[in-house]
């Protein structure tokens, strides 16, 4: 999975939408007495491209574990 907004070129193309999302997320978080991750993240341009890879055999291992429990 690729964190799209960690790329500054992609982030800049969504600049206005992202700012609105962050603003509404911040307001909602304040209303709920919580903290919003999207409101805190992507403020600066110091993010590296982030690529996440699935674990090897993740789904297969989970199915095997469920079968063992039965």
PDB file of C-alpha atoms in Angstrom:
ATOM      1  CA  UNK A   1       0.000   0.000   0.000  1.00  0.00           C
ATOM      2  CA  UNK A   2       1.322   3.436  -0.868  1.00  0.00           C
ATOM      3  CA  UNK A   3       0.738   6.481   1.324  1.00  0.00           C
ATOM      4  CA  UNK A   4      -0.352   8.782  -1.504  1.00  0.00           C
ATOM      5  CA  UNK A   5      -0.073  12.034   0.402  1.00  0.00           C
ATOM      6  CA  UNK A   6       3.530  11.351   1.440  1.00  0.00           C
ATOM      7  CA  UNK A   7       4.459  12.354  -2.127  1.00  0.00           C
ATOM      8  CA  UNK A   8       4.609  16.160  -2.262  1.00  0.00           C
ATOM      9  CA  UNK A   9       3.645  16.318  -5.947  1.00  0.00           C
ATOM     10  CA  UNK A  10       0.522  14.244  -5.401  1.00  0.00           C
ATOM     11  CA  UNK A  11      -0.248  16.141  -2.199  1.00  0.00           C
ATOM     12  CA  UNK A  12       0.006  19.488  -4.008  1.00  0.00           C
ATOM     13  CA  UNK A  13      -2.576  18.391  -6.585  1.00  0.00           C
ATOM     14  CA  UNK A  14      -5.036  17.789  -3.714  1.00  0.00           C
ATOM     15  CA  UNK A  15      -3.932  20.889  -1.802  1.00  0.00           C
ATOM     16  CA  UNK A  16      -7.321  22.609  -1.415  1.00  0.00           C
ATOM     17  CA  UNK A  17      -9.242  19.388  -0.768  1.00  0.00           C
ATOM     18  CA  UNK A  18      -6.655  18.209   1.741  1.00  0.00           C
ATOM     19  CA  UNK A  19      -6.715  21.534   3.608  1.00  0.00           C
ATOM     20  CA  UNK A  20     -10.520  21.371   3.843  1.00  0.00           C
ATOM     21  CA  UNK A  21     -10.347  17.770   5.052  1.00  0.00           C
ATOM     22  CA  UNK A  22      -7.762  18.688   7.686  1.00  0.00           C
ATOM     23  CA  UNK A  23      -9.839  21.652   8.847  1.00  0.00           C
ATOM     24  CA  UNK A  24     -13.029  19.615   9.225  1.00  0.00           C
ATOM     25  CA  UNK A  25     -11.118  16.747  10.880  1.00  0.00           C
ATOM     26  CA  UNK A  26      -9.569  19.172  13.368  1.00  0.00           C
ATOM     27  CA  UNK A  27     -12.991  20.658  14.209  1.00  0.00           C
ATOM     28  CA  UNK A  28     -14.551  17.207  14.625  1.00  0.00           C
ATOM     29  CA  UNK A  29     -11.656  16.046  16.811  1.00  0.00           C
ATOM     30  CA  UNK A  30     -12.012  19.100  19.049  1.00  0.00           C
ATOM     31  CA  UNK A  31     -15.744  18.451  19.318  1.00  0.00           C
ATOM     32  CA  UNK A  32     -15.079  14.851  20.377  1.00  0.00           C
ATOM     33  CA  UNK A  33     -12.160  15.766  22.639  1.00  0.00           C
ATOM     34  CA  UNK A  34      -9.752  13.703  20.570  1.00  0.00           C
ATOM     35  CA  UNK A  35      -6.841  14.226  18.215  1.00  0.00           C
ATOM     36  CA  UNK A  36      -7.024  13.837  14.436  1.00  0.00           C
ATOM     37  CA  UNK A  37      -4.106  12.159  12.680  1.00  0.00           C
ATOM     38  CA  UNK A  38      -4.984  13.566   9.253  1.00  0.00           C
ATOM     39  CA  UNK A  39      -5.166  17.070  10.751  1.00  0.00           C
ATOM     40  CA  UNK A  40      -1.610  16.715  12.136  1.00  0.00           C
ATOM     41  CA  UNK A  41      -0.040  14.934   9.195  1.00  0.00           C
ATOM     42  CA  UNK A  42       0.995  16.265   5.776  1.00  0.00           C
ATOM     43  CA  UNK A  43       1.617  19.812   6.997  1.00  0.00           C
ATOM     44  CA  UNK A  44       5.284  19.915   5.959  1.00  0.00           C
ATOM     45  CA  UNK A  45       7.096  18.663   2.869  1.00  0.00           C
ATOM     46  CA  UNK A  46       9.524  16.430   4.760  1.00  0.00           C
ATOM     47  CA  UNK A  47       7.782  13.095   4.145  1.00  0.00           C
ATOM     48  CA  UNK A  48       9.447  10.264   2.307  1.00  0.00           C
ATOM     49  CA  UNK A  49       7.522   8.038  -0.065  1.00  0.00           C
ATOM     50  CA  UNK A  50       6.185   5.209   2.061  1.00  0.00           C
ATOM     51  CA  UNK A  51       5.490   1.791   0.649  1.00  0.00           C
ATOM     52  CA  UNK A  52       3.972  -0.925   2.815  1.00  0.00           C
ATOM     53  CA  UNK A  53       4.231  -4.546   1.800  1.00  0.00           C
ATOM     54  CA  UNK A  54       1.927  -7.342   2.859  1.00  0.00           C
ATOM     55  CA  UNK A  55       3.359  -9.991   5.124  1.00  0.00           C
ATOM     56  CA  UNK A  56       4.329 -13.206   3.415  1.00  0.00           C
ATOM     57  CA  UNK A  57       1.561 -15.781   3.786  1.00  0.00           C
ATOM     58  CA  UNK A  58      -0.524 -13.462   5.972  1.00  0.00           C
ATOM     59  CA  UNK A  59      -3.998 -14.563   4.870  1.00  0.00           C
ATOM     60  CA  UNK A  60      -3.016 -18.216   4.492  1.00  0.00           C
ATOM     61  CA  UNK A  61      -1.509 -18.341   7.978  1.00  0.00           C
ATOM     62  CA  UNK A  62      -4.642 -16.804   9.496  1.00  0.00           C
ATOM     63  CA  UNK A  63      -6.823 -19.446   7.795  1.00  0.00           C
ATOM     64  CA  UNK A  64      -4.555 -22.211   9.099  1.00  0.00           C
ATOM     65  CA  UNK A  65      -4.760 -20.773  12.630  1.00  0.00           C
ATOM     66  CA  UNK A  66      -8.564 -20.713  12.454  1.00  0.00           C
ATOM     67  CA  UNK A  67      -8.637 -24.354  11.280  1.00  0.00           C
ATOM     68  CA  UNK A  68      -6.358 -25.362  14.156  1.00  0.00           C
ATOM     69  CA  UNK A  69      -8.743 -23.794  16.672  1.00  0.00           C
ATOM     70  CA  UNK A  70     -11.685 -25.896  15.421  1.00  0.00           C
TER      71      UNK A  70
END
